[in-house]
XYZ file of C-alpha atoms in Angstrom:
733
model
C -32.261 58.780 -13.088
C -31.394 55.507 -14.821
C -35.071 54.519 -15.005
C -35.985 57.905 -16.493
C -33.319 57.623 -19.175
C -34.529 54.113 -19.998
C -38.102 55.393 -20.367
C -37.050 58.176 -22.788
C -34.983 55.729 -24.782
C -37.949 53.369 -25.211
C -40.262 56.227 -26.235
C -37.707 57.526 -28.728
C -37.238 54.079 -30.207
C -40.990 53.605 -30.700
C -41.325 57.077 -32.279
C -38.436 56.433 -34.586
C -39.867 53.159 -35.800
C -43.298 54.720 -36.356
C -41.795 57.662 -38.272
C -39.811 55.312 -40.438
C -42.908 53.316 -41.342
C -44.836 56.565 -42.203
C -42.003 57.829 -44.429
C -42.035 54.613 -46.375
C -45.797 54.903 -46.894
C -45.569 58.523 -48.208
C -42.716 57.592 -50.481
C -44.864 54.824 -51.953
C -47.728 57.294 -52.585
C -45.308 59.758 -54.234
C -44.118 57.055 -56.564
C -47.666 56.172 -57.588
C -48.646 59.868 -58.162
C -45.548 60.491 -60.273
C -46.446 57.526 -62.429
C -49.898 59.132 -63.121
C -48.570 62.568 -64.155
C -48.628 61.618 -67.830
C -52.314 60.688 -67.705
C -53.290 63.381 -65.215
C -51.302 66.569 -66.025
C -53.190 68.494 -63.328
C -51.035 66.789 -60.710
C -48.113 68.982 -61.814
C -50.058 72.255 -61.829
C -49.279 74.836 -59.134
C -51.637 75.990 -56.415
C -51.804 79.389 -54.766
C -54.424 79.417 -52.033
C -55.026 80.678 -48.506
C -57.391 78.508 -46.456
C -59.127 79.454 -43.204
C -61.270 76.792 -41.506
C -62.198 75.057 -44.707
C -63.354 71.480 -44.580
C -61.036 69.024 -46.174
C -63.674 67.558 -48.555
C -64.529 71.074 -49.897
C -60.838 71.862 -50.415
C -60.253 68.604 -52.318
C -63.382 69.083 -54.460
C -62.167 72.591 -55.441
C -58.770 71.194 -56.472
C -60.541 68.474 -58.469
C -62.610 71.022 -60.427
C -59.861 73.556 -61.058
C -57.090 71.155 -62.065
C -59.189 68.395 -63.674
C -58.148 65.706 -61.236
C -60.708 62.987 -60.437
C -60.811 62.948 -56.653
C -63.223 61.016 -54.452
C -63.381 61.981 -50.740
C -64.503 59.499 -48.100
C -67.434 60.659 -45.963
C -65.376 59.939 -42.861
C -63.333 63.069 -43.605
C -66.192 65.560 -43.292
C -65.104 66.548 -39.810
C -61.575 67.572 -40.856
C -60.846 71.264 -41.419
C -57.835 72.779 -43.167
C -56.133 76.081 -42.389
C -53.070 76.470 -44.584
C -51.418 78.838 -47.035
C -50.143 77.100 -50.156
C -48.044 79.153 -52.608
C -46.710 77.677 -55.844
C -47.129 74.135 -54.671
C -48.058 71.327 -57.072
C -51.278 69.418 -56.608
C -49.204 66.250 -56.090
C -47.294 67.760 -53.154
C -50.498 69.111 -51.611
C -52.055 65.665 -51.713
C -48.949 64.065 -50.183
C -48.866 66.715 -47.435
C -52.504 66.123 -46.551
C -51.947 62.346 -46.426
C -48.948 62.771 -44.117
C -50.471 65.480 -41.937
C -53.894 63.882 -41.407
C -52.884 60.210 -41.682
C -54.684 59.711 -44.986
C -54.107 57.383 -47.877
C -55.005 57.288 -51.586
C -56.537 54.333 -53.371
C -55.835 54.412 -57.087
C -58.492 53.164 -59.513
C -57.265 54.051 -62.983
C -57.172 57.867 -62.973
C -59.524 58.149 -59.987
C -57.967 59.047 -56.665
C -59.953 57.971 -53.622
C -58.792 59.724 -50.433
C -59.709 58.183 -47.047
C -58.352 57.572 -43.543
C -55.270 55.355 -43.366
C -55.598 52.126 -41.422
C -52.356 50.291 -40.673
C -52.428 46.788 -42.136
C -52.865 43.959 -39.596
C -49.898 41.614 -39.849
C -50.867 38.062 -40.689
C -51.300 35.898 -37.552
C -49.030 32.856 -37.486
C -50.170 29.633 -35.813
C -48.383 29.227 -32.439
C -45.978 26.305 -32.282
C -46.152 24.955 -28.740
C -42.553 24.435 -27.560
C -42.306 20.805 -26.407
C -38.945 19.032 -26.222
C -38.408 15.409 -25.203
C -35.120 13.621 -24.509
C -35.750 9.871 -25.005
C -32.408 8.884 -23.488
C -33.084 10.635 -20.205
C -36.901 10.500 -20.552
C -37.042 14.191 -19.693
C -39.625 16.698 -20.869
C -39.430 20.489 -21.385
C -42.563 22.589 -22.093
C -43.385 26.311 -22.230
C -47.169 26.770 -22.155
C -48.661 30.266 -22.349
C -52.423 30.041 -22.091
C -52.486 27.271 -24.685
C -55.495 25.073 -25.332
C -55.372 21.721 -23.529
C -56.285 19.734 -26.666
C -53.410 21.264 -28.664
C -50.968 20.773 -25.776
C -51.847 17.089 -25.224
C -51.762 16.423 -28.952
C -48.277 17.910 -29.239
C -46.912 16.126 -26.135
C -48.313 12.783 -27.309
C -46.812 13.248 -30.785
C -43.376 14.201 -29.411
C -43.046 11.718 -26.507
C -45.140 8.784 -27.665
C -46.916 8.835 -24.269
C -50.705 8.733 -24.382
C -52.424 11.595 -22.561
C -56.218 11.511 -22.177
C -58.606 13.842 -20.395
C -62.136 13.852 -19.133
C -64.669 15.259 -21.667
C -65.240 18.967 -21.246
C -61.591 19.821 -20.534
C -60.447 20.145 -24.161
C -60.794 23.955 -24.224
C -59.109 24.602 -20.882
C -56.144 26.929 -21.017
C -52.824 25.621 -19.706
C -49.867 27.674 -18.506
C -46.646 26.260 -17.092
C -42.908 26.289 -17.745
C -40.935 23.076 -17.098
C -37.308 22.536 -18.029
C -35.646 19.095 -18.300
C -37.689 17.106 -15.779
C -38.550 13.381 -15.852
C -41.717 12.952 -17.829
C -43.728 11.573 -14.906
C -42.702 14.444 -12.664
C -43.232 16.990 -15.477
C -46.785 15.810 -16.175
C -47.495 15.694 -12.447
C -46.397 19.328 -12.056
C -48.345 20.334 -15.208
C -51.509 18.922 -13.610
C -50.739 20.561 -10.265
C -50.153 23.995 -11.858
C -53.482 23.891 -13.731
C -55.723 22.500 -10.983
C -55.923 19.024 -12.488
C -55.565 15.496 -11.090
C -53.210 13.041 -12.766
C -53.313 9.261 -12.490
C -51.569 6.564 -14.464
C -53.359 3.432 -15.561
C -51.871 -0.038 -15.811
C -51.704 0.229 -19.609
C -49.490 3.357 -19.241
C -52.124 5.992 -20.052
C -51.894 9.345 -18.272
C -55.422 10.341 -17.258
C -56.171 13.997 -16.390
C -59.253 15.038 -14.472
C -60.476 18.252 -12.974
C -60.433 18.517 -9.199
C -63.971 19.864 -9.354
C -66.173 17.500 -11.354
C -69.280 18.826 -13.065
C -72.498 18.333 -11.121
C -73.859 15.734 -13.527
C -70.647 13.682 -13.308
C -70.263 14.171 -9.574
C -73.748 12.744 -8.928
C -72.965 9.616 -10.973
C -69.504 9.068 -9.443
C -70.108 9.658 -5.753
C -68.444 6.358 -4.843
C -65.506 6.653 -7.192
C -62.182 7.104 -5.307
C -59.963 9.892 -6.536
C -56.236 9.602 -5.768
C -54.590 12.963 -6.129
C -50.881 13.086 -6.845
C -49.874 16.059 -4.728
C -46.715 18.091 -5.172
C -45.254 16.286 -2.110
C -45.247 12.917 -3.904
C -42.434 12.446 -6.396
C -40.694 9.363 -7.729
C -38.495 8.569 -10.693
C -37.898 5.112 -12.139
C -34.163 4.577 -12.670
C -34.033 0.932 -13.697
C -37.110 -1.125 -14.505
C -35.207 -4.435 -14.562
C -33.717 -4.054 -11.072
C -36.703 -1.979 -9.898
C -34.559 0.938 -8.734
C -35.997 4.395 -8.247
C -35.706 7.761 -6.533
C -38.525 8.625 -4.138
C -39.402 11.802 -2.304
C -42.777 12.029 -0.598
C -44.019 13.561 2.627
C -47.106 12.533 4.596
C -48.389 10.597 1.594
C -50.836 7.690 1.946
C -49.012 4.374 1.814
C -51.784 3.067 -0.436
C -51.033 5.751 -3.044
C -47.312 5.003 -2.944
C -47.816 1.246 -3.327
C -50.463 1.511 -6.061
C -48.694 4.062 -8.243
C -45.156 2.675 -8.035
C -46.278 -0.948 -8.315
C -48.234 -0.140 -11.474
C -45.329 1.850 -12.892
C -42.958 -1.096 -12.348
C -45.567 -3.645 -13.523
C -45.470 -5.485 -10.198
C -48.063 -8.161 -9.471
C -49.708 -7.769 -6.086
C -52.596 -9.077 -4.022
C -54.447 -7.109 -1.347
C -55.779 -9.147 1.549
C -56.880 -5.911 3.275
C -57.353 -2.400 1.865
C -54.131 -0.430 2.194
C -56.037 2.824 2.590
C -56.118 2.085 6.332
C -52.332 1.712 6.480
C -51.856 5.423 7.153
C -49.358 7.923 5.762
C -45.587 7.893 5.473
C -42.686 10.145 4.513
C -39.575 8.944 2.721
C -36.742 10.460 0.714
C -34.190 8.122 -0.830
C -32.098 7.849 -3.966
C -31.333 4.717 -5.959
C -33.457 2.539 -3.697
C -34.984 -0.761 -4.759
C -38.680 -1.467 -4.690
C -38.220 -4.183 -2.032
C -36.142 -1.872 0.163
C -38.822 0.802 -0.069
C -41.541 -1.645 0.988
C -39.372 -2.851 3.860
C -38.988 0.715 5.123
C -42.709 1.456 4.750
C -43.872 -1.668 6.580
C -40.898 -2.279 8.891
C -41.519 -1.979 12.596
C -44.613 -4.124 12.474
C -45.271 -4.984 16.114
C -48.759 -6.353 15.801
C -52.028 -4.527 15.518
C -53.777 -2.906 18.443
C -57.118 -4.130 19.698
C -58.924 -1.479 17.695
C -57.210 -2.709 14.561
C -57.952 -6.404 15.127
C -60.132 -7.975 12.482
C -61.874 -11.249 11.831
C -63.458 -12.906 8.854
C -66.785 -11.170 9.519
C -65.387 -7.641 9.579
C -66.620 -5.344 6.810
C -64.248 -2.672 5.600
C -65.472 0.857 4.810
C -65.973 1.970 1.255
C -63.108 3.407 -0.732
C -64.518 6.904 -0.666
C -64.887 6.832 3.109
C -61.329 5.624 3.511
C -60.091 8.342 1.185
C -61.790 11.001 3.263
C -60.212 9.647 6.454
C -56.660 9.346 5.153
C -55.561 12.644 6.577
C -56.695 11.602 10.068
C -54.992 8.198 10.176
C -52.280 7.915 12.777
C -48.982 6.887 11.130
C -48.515 4.285 13.836
C -51.480 2.396 12.403
C -49.189 1.195 9.637
C -47.718 -1.199 12.199
C -50.768 -3.380 11.640
C -49.881 -4.085 8.006
C -47.183 -6.165 6.410
C -46.301 -7.794 3.097
C -44.827 -11.009 1.716
C -43.247 -11.866 -1.620
C -43.784 -15.274 -3.235
C -42.618 -16.015 -6.799
C -42.642 -12.336 -7.742
C -46.142 -11.653 -6.344
C -46.459 -9.219 -3.434
C -49.106 -9.984 -0.818
C -50.273 -7.031 1.312
C -52.489 -7.254 4.357
C -52.850 -7.139 8.131
C -50.141 -8.856 10.170
C -52.603 -11.432 11.547
C -53.674 -12.600 8.106
C -52.224 -15.852 6.834
C -51.427 -14.433 3.398
C -48.656 -12.207 4.822
C -47.297 -14.656 7.405
C -44.375 -16.962 6.806
C -42.784 -20.096 8.275
C -39.081 -20.705 7.664
C -36.279 -22.975 8.835
C -33.161 -20.901 9.503
C -30.029 -23.006 10.046
C -26.848 -21.804 11.694
C -23.881 -22.437 9.415
C -20.969 -21.458 11.662
C -22.286 -21.088 15.192
C -23.691 -23.607 17.629
C -27.310 -23.166 18.626
C -26.266 -23.995 22.189
C -23.582 -21.758 23.640
C -21.127 -23.936 25.564
C -19.741 -22.841 28.913
C -16.093 -23.192 29.878
C -15.043 -26.766 30.680
C -14.829 -27.786 34.351
C -11.355 -28.510 35.641
C -11.004 -32.004 37.026
C -7.199 -32.261 36.997
C -4.614 -32.229 39.738
C -3.451 -29.294 41.830
C 0.254 -28.771 42.353
C 1.403 -29.498 45.925
C -2.056 -30.435 47.181
C -2.406 -32.226 50.480
C -5.782 -33.870 50.945
C -7.140 -34.346 54.412
C -10.356 -35.809 55.564
C -13.599 -34.258 54.352
C -11.829 -33.110 51.170
C -11.949 -34.474 47.662
C -9.033 -35.018 45.323
C -9.987 -32.531 42.648
C -9.799 -29.503 44.913
C -13.468 -28.471 44.634
C -15.536 -27.415 47.616
C -17.672 -30.503 47.466
C -18.062 -32.532 50.640
C -19.524 -35.563 48.867
C -16.132 -37.267 49.128
C -15.469 -37.282 52.853
C -14.070 -39.777 55.300
C -16.429 -42.504 54.226
C -15.317 -42.237 50.621
C -11.725 -42.223 51.706
C -12.170 -45.387 53.656
C -13.832 -46.941 50.651
C -10.707 -46.188 48.658
C -8.202 -47.446 51.251
C -8.510 -50.497 53.454
C -7.244 -50.657 57.001
C -4.222 -52.710 56.011
C -2.853 -49.685 54.164
C -3.272 -51.134 50.668
C -3.791 -48.252 48.220
C -6.900 -48.608 46.109
C -7.082 -45.075 44.844
C -10.406 -44.279 43.217
C -9.507 -41.025 41.490
C -10.800 -42.277 38.141
C -14.211 -43.076 39.558
C -14.412 -39.703 41.285
C -13.493 -37.795 38.146
C -16.147 -39.686 36.212
C -18.735 -38.748 38.801
C -17.665 -35.075 38.608
C -18.127 -35.180 34.857
C -21.626 -36.602 35.232
C -22.511 -33.870 37.710
C -21.287 -31.312 35.211
C -23.432 -32.742 32.403
C -26.569 -32.735 34.523
C -26.036 -29.271 36.001
C -24.628 -27.681 32.871
C -24.966 -23.914 32.677
C -24.997 -23.831 28.869
C -27.320 -21.233 27.328
C -29.220 -21.242 24.053
C -28.147 -19.008 21.203
C -31.661 -17.555 21.202
C -31.136 -15.898 24.592
C -28.541 -13.440 23.272
C -30.779 -12.177 20.437
C -32.434 -8.790 21.240
C -36.170 -8.783 21.911
C -36.716 -6.257 19.086
C -35.550 -8.873 16.586
C -37.749 -11.627 18.084
C -40.853 -9.438 18.357
C -44.116 -11.025 17.126
C -42.323 -14.256 16.167
C -42.834 -17.827 17.318
C -39.313 -19.287 17.468
C -38.517 -22.925 18.187
C -35.032 -24.412 18.590
C -33.944 -27.697 17.015
C -30.563 -28.668 18.482
C -30.221 -31.755 16.300
C -30.435 -29.726 13.083
C -28.766 -26.693 14.684
C -31.641 -24.595 13.293
C -34.473 -22.229 14.223
C -38.098 -22.797 13.245
C -39.591 -19.301 12.871
C -43.227 -18.346 12.280
C -44.738 -14.875 12.060
C -45.276 -11.868 9.763
C -43.056 -12.228 6.710
C -41.273 -8.912 7.192
C -40.458 -9.823 10.813
C -39.202 -13.239 9.748
C -36.942 -11.639 7.137
C -35.601 -9.215 9.741
C -34.819 -12.131 12.074
C -33.208 -14.061 9.205
C -30.999 -11.117 8.263
C -29.902 -10.639 11.867
C -28.980 -14.326 12.124
C -27.009 -14.076 8.873
C -25.118 -11.060 10.240
C -24.013 -12.793 13.440
C -23.605 -16.310 12.036
C -19.891 -15.901 11.404
C -17.082 -18.418 11.891
C -15.872 -18.368 15.493
C -12.069 -18.229 15.682
C -10.191 -21.091 17.274
C -6.992 -19.994 19.011
C -4.055 -22.341 19.345
C -1.875 -21.403 22.308
C 1.693 -22.692 22.241
C 3.722 -22.379 25.434
C 7.455 -23.051 25.393
C 9.179 -23.335 28.775
C 12.973 -23.244 28.580
C 15.051 -23.995 31.685
C 18.848 -23.878 31.305
C 21.231 -24.699 34.147
C 25.029 -24.504 33.894
C 27.581 -25.249 36.692
C 31.353 -25.587 37.008
C 33.198 -27.065 40.085
C 36.947 -27.187 40.752
C 38.361 -29.287 43.665
C 42.167 -29.558 44.260
C 44.555 -30.241 47.203
C 46.455 -32.809 49.333
C 45.184 -34.296 52.553
C 47.646 -36.029 55.022
C 46.630 -38.092 58.023
C 46.705 -41.211 60.217
C 44.104 -43.896 59.961
C 42.933 -46.477 62.468
C 44.441 -49.161 60.295
C 46.787 -49.516 57.376
C 45.430 -47.919 54.211
C 45.635 -49.552 50.814
C 46.620 -47.403 47.882
C 43.574 -46.848 45.591
C 41.857 -44.192 43.480
C 41.358 -42.745 39.968
C 43.933 -41.112 37.749
C 41.842 -40.156 34.634
C 39.824 -38.200 33.695
C 39.855 -36.767 37.208
C 42.568 -37.331 39.819
C 41.347 -38.772 43.124
C 43.996 -41.063 44.717
C 44.465 -42.224 48.275
C 48.075 -43.434 49.058
C 48.899 -45.934 51.783
C 52.031 -46.014 54.028
C 53.849 -48.552 51.836
C 53.439 -46.451 48.737
C 54.528 -43.304 50.568
C 57.628 -45.031 51.981
C 58.572 -46.226 48.519
C 58.335 -42.663 47.225
C 60.419 -41.400 50.164
C 62.982 -44.143 49.621
C 63.481 -43.054 46.017
C 64.004 -39.506 47.237
C 66.526 -40.687 49.864
C 68.576 -42.560 47.281
C 69.117 -39.444 45.228
C 69.709 -36.893 47.994
C 72.389 -36.042 50.568
C 69.972 -36.300 53.540
C 67.784 -39.018 55.007
C 63.999 -38.289 55.220
C 63.058 -41.555 56.872
C 59.782 -43.528 56.707
C 56.176 -43.002 57.788
C 54.052 -45.002 60.226
C 52.053 -48.026 58.965
C 48.679 -46.211 59.452
C 49.760 -43.128 57.535
C 47.809 -42.112 54.361
C 47.907 -39.317 51.803
C 44.816 -38.242 49.694
C 45.492 -36.306 46.499
C 42.546 -34.770 44.620
C 42.424 -32.623 41.478
C 38.933 -32.594 39.846
C 37.017 -30.204 37.601
C 33.300 -30.752 36.827
C 31.175 -28.897 34.189
C 27.404 -29.316 33.805
C 24.932 -28.074 31.149
C 21.323 -28.976 31.936
C 18.504 -27.972 29.576
C 14.786 -28.665 29.912
C 12.238 -27.788 27.231
C 8.473 -28.160 27.693
C 6.075 -27.254 24.870
C 2.428 -27.721 25.865
C -0.173 -26.754 23.235
C -3.844 -26.169 23.701
C -6.652 -24.860 21.459
C -9.991 -23.354 22.404
C -12.863 -21.312 20.962
C -12.730 -17.561 21.120
C -13.735 -16.314 24.566
C -13.700 -19.766 26.201
C -11.277 -20.962 28.861
C -9.075 -24.008 28.275
C -7.015 -25.999 30.754
C -4.069 -28.328 30.210
C -2.237 -30.364 32.855
C 0.534 -32.931 32.744
C 2.256 -34.228 35.879
C 2.645 -36.970 38.406
C 1.289 -37.840 41.837
C 3.229 -39.134 44.846
C 1.866 -40.483 48.126
C 2.903 -40.383 51.765
C 1.540 -42.342 54.689
C -0.642 -40.845 57.419
C -1.316 -43.051 60.446
C -4.262 -42.392 62.721
C -4.467 -44.059 66.156
C -7.776 -44.588 67.886
C -8.106 -45.644 71.557
C -11.131 -47.773 72.368
C -12.238 -48.163 75.985
C -11.383 -46.312 79.183
C -10.126 -48.848 81.813
C -8.244 -51.155 79.491
C -8.054 -49.115 76.287
C -7.298 -50.901 73.006
C -5.362 -49.149 70.295
C -6.514 -49.157 66.646
C -4.299 -47.797 63.884
C -5.449 -46.837 60.392
C -2.921 -45.940 57.723
C -4.027 -43.786 54.785
C -1.935 -42.599 51.862
C -2.280 -38.954 50.988
C -1.520 -37.747 47.453
C 0.716 -34.852 46.481
C 1.033 -33.592 42.888
C 3.700 -32.095 40.676
C 2.538 -30.818 37.300
C 2.963 -28.628 34.253
C -0.378 -26.851 33.731
C -1.717 -24.115 31.455
C -4.984 -22.248 32.074
C -5.835 -19.693 29.352
C -8.838 -17.690 28.115
C -8.160 -15.944 24.749
C -10.323 -13.233 23.156
C -9.812 -12.162 19.529
C -10.745 -8.599 18.583
C -11.767 -7.408 15.136
C -8.278 -6.199 14.236
C -6.669 -9.592 14.927
C -5.345 -8.767 18.401
C -5.491 -11.680 20.850
C -6.029 -10.837 24.508
C -5.003 -13.712 26.795
C -5.769 -14.230 30.468
C -3.447 -17.070 31.411
C -1.855 -18.911 34.260
C 1.143 -21.252 33.935
C 2.287 -23.577 36.723
C 5.422 -25.716 36.574
C 6.354 -27.917 39.516
C 8.486 -31.035 40.045
C 9.665 -33.221 42.906
C 13.179 -32.370 44.091
C 13.795 -35.759 45.786
C 14.172 -34.310 49.259
C 12.076 -34.973 52.359
C 12.289 -33.144 55.661
C 11.867 -36.451 57.492
C 11.271 -40.082 56.780
C 7.622 -40.560 55.811
C 7.173 -36.813 55.196
C 5.773 -35.481 51.882
C 8.372 -35.068 49.149
C 9.732 -31.618 48.462
C 8.457 -29.697 45.424
C 10.013 -26.953 43.340
C 7.209 -24.842 41.842
C 7.036 -21.842 39.523
C 3.842 -19.982 38.700
C 3.128 -17.234 36.154
C -0.117 -15.264 35.918
C -0.537 -12.588 33.264
C -2.984 -10.655 31.085
C -1.349 -9.810 27.749
C -2.174 -8.791 24.178
C -0.474 -10.078 21.053
C -0.995 -10.205 17.327
C -1.483 -13.451 15.462
C 1.706 -15.573 15.522
C 3.567 -13.064 17.705
C 5.778 -14.512 20.447
C 5.625 -13.022 23.936
C 8.134 -13.576 26.723
C 5.858 -14.194 29.679
C 8.528 -14.874 32.302
C 12.306 -14.819 32.471
C 14.264 -15.621 35.662
C 18.040 -15.774 35.708
C 20.009 -16.919 38.806
C 23.812 -16.964 39.253
C 25.922 -18.052 42.249
C 29.663 -18.478 42.998
C 31.315 -20.386 45.881
C 35.074 -20.407 46.629
C 36.026 -22.313 49.825
C 39.256 -23.948 51.076
C 41.133 -25.386 54.110
C 44.891 -25.658 54.770
C 47.914 -25.273 57.118
C 48.368 -21.698 58.233
C 51.056 -19.786 56.370
C 52.016 -22.869 54.270
C 48.656 -22.829 52.489
C 49.426 -19.351 51.163
C 52.885 -20.006 49.722
C 52.722 -20.333 45.927
C 53.130 -23.866 44.587
C 53.634 -25.316 48.127
C 50.057 -24.323 49.028
C 48.667 -27.161 46.897
C 50.584 -29.643 49.214
C 49.250 -28.148 52.445
C 45.644 -27.115 51.508
C 42.363 -28.258 49.916
C 40.201 -25.870 47.816
C 36.738 -26.029 46.165
C 35.402 -23.493 43.643
C 31.788 -23.625 42.351
C 30.102 -21.438 39.660
C 26.358 -21.995 38.936
C 24.004 -20.303 36.433
C 20.274 -21.017 35.950
C 17.760 -19.327 33.600
C 14.016 -19.939 33.173
C 12.112 -18.471 30.177
C 8.423 -18.879 29.237
C 7.378 -18.043 25.643
C 3.742 -17.677 24.516
C 2.616 -17.833 20.871
C -1.087 -17.466 19.874
C -2.240 -18.659 16.444
C -5.733 -17.911 15.104
C -7.260 -20.765 13.115
C -10.772 -21.341 11.768
C-alpha cells in the first residue's frame, strides 16, 4: 500500500510540474496576441462555427480569410482534424485553445502568425565538474567518478593533488567510475585502478603509471619480456613517517619482491639485489605503525639455510623476469627461507643466504656476564667433630689418595706431628682446576638462536665471534643483549647470639673434728667463706661464758667450724657475625674454627717364637668450627630464596678419659627460607632454663627458723641459656 501511494504521489508531482510549465507557455502566447490586437483587429472578432472532422490547416485558413488575420500553417499539421463547436468566441481565444489542446505554438513575425508543433526547449548542457577533494595534511583523496573520461579525471586529480598521473597511449578516452571517500592517496589510486581494470605502478621519480591489464596486440608483441607487477586489492600500505620509515601494511599472499620494490621506492631506500627477489615467494602481513626494518626482519626472519634445490653457484643462470612472474603463484612460502638481507651505511643488500653480500661477521662482547659459567666452589675446609682413621683424608672427601702411606709421611714413628694439611688442600685445589665442571655460556643458548651461525668463543676478551647470514647474526646479538644482564651478588650476614645467665646461693655452718689442729683462715668480703680453728672457737666461747650465768666449756684441739655465705651471678654473652657473599644461584661456604689432636698408638708384633713389639703413635685431628653453607637465588620481584646450613661447635674442655678426644658442644641449623632484600629472619632460637635447690643439715634443727642456718648447709642454683641465629640477605650488584 505504501509503495502504491508513493507511485501515485510521484506521478501527480510530474503531472503538476508539466501542467504548470504549459500554463506559463499559454499565458505568454496570450500576452503576445493581446499586444497585436491594435494592429490586427480580427483577433478580437467573434466566431460562430460548428466543425465536424475538419483538418486543422483548413480551419485556420478559413479564419485567416474571414477575419483578415495573416496565418501560416506548418505542413506538419496536415494530419490533425478538428471537431468543435465555437459560439461567440474571439479568434484570439480560439488560437490559444488550439495551441493548448494540440500542443502548438505561434511564432510571431510582424503581423504574421506562424502556427506549428511545440517543441520543448532543450536546457543548456553545463560542463560536468568532476568532484575531486584532496586533504594535504592527511594526504587523503575523495573522488566521485560517474562514467567520466580518463583524461579529464587525471587532469583534475593532478591539478588538485600535485601528483603526476600518466597513462599508456590509447587509454585517454576510457570511462572511469568509482566512489572513494577520504582514503590515503596511494590506496585511493590503487583502488581506482582496480575498479576500472587497470594496473598501477609507481616509479622512482614519484609518477603514478596506469596501464591496461590487456595490452593491445601491437604493444603486447613488442613487450613480451616486460614484467608487469600488478598491485592487487590484497596489497595495501600507507606511509606514516618518511623520516623514521614508519608505515601501515596489510597484504595477503603477496610476492615479497613486490612488497620490497614498491615500499623501498616509496621510502627512497637504496638497495642492491644479489639475487632476484621474485624467487623469494609470497608472504602475508598486517601491522600498524611498523618500521621498514622491522617489516624486512619479519619477511626474511626464520632463514634456516636454503635447500639443495635452492643452492646456487656463480655459474647459475636465473630465469627471466617474465618467467619468474608467471611462477610467483606456485612458489612455496617456505622458499623465502633461502633469502636474507643486510644493511650497511643505509644501503640494503638482498640475496640468498649463502651469498657473501648478505653475510656478516661481528664481535659480540658480554658486558655483565662471564662467558664461562663457574660451578660452585669445592669445600676444602674442616668438618666439625671429625675423627680421621686410616685410609681417610682430612678434608672429608671420598678420595683414597691419602691413605696410610700419606699418613706415615706426615707423622714419624717418634710421634712428632708434621701435619701436612696445607699440602693436601693445595693438591685438592689443583685437582679441582684440572677436573673443573665449568660450562661455556654458549651451551645454554637455544639451538634456534644459533642456527646457521659459526660461533667462536674468546675467553680472554669475554666475547663471541659470530659469522653467518646478517639477519641470523642480528637475532643472536639481540638475544645476547636480552640475557646479558648484571648478575646479583648476595651478601649473607649471619648473627649468632648466645646468652647465658646463672645465679648461685650457698649458705650454712659446718662443724667437725679434724685429724689435726685447724688454723683459722678464710675470706670475709665480698663473699663469706671462713674456717675457724679450736683456739678461735674457745675464745668465742670464753667471751660468752664471761657474760652469762652458765659455763659452756671449751672444745677439743682438733675441732673446727666452717661458715659459708656466698652468692654468685653470671652473665655470659657470645656474638658471632660471619658474612659471606656469592653470585646468584651459586653456593658459598665459610668456616672458622680450630683443630685439636689426640694420640692413637698402634702396636705391631713381629715374629712368632720370640715376638718383638713395635709401637707407632699417630695424632688424630678433631675440629670445632663455626661454618656457613648457603646457596641464594634471587627472583624477579626481589625475593631471596636461601638454602643454608649453619654449624656452631666448640670444645667444652672435658674428656671421657686421659688421652681421649676432647668433648665438643655442637649446634646445627638447616633451613630453606625466603626473604626480601634486607629483611632479617630468625633461623633458630633455643632457650633453656634450670633450677637446683639442695641442702644438708641436722634433722629437726635444720628446719627451725634462724637456728637452721647453724645446723644446715644449702645451695640454690638458677641457670638460663638462650641461642638465637639471625639471617639477613642483602642484594648488591
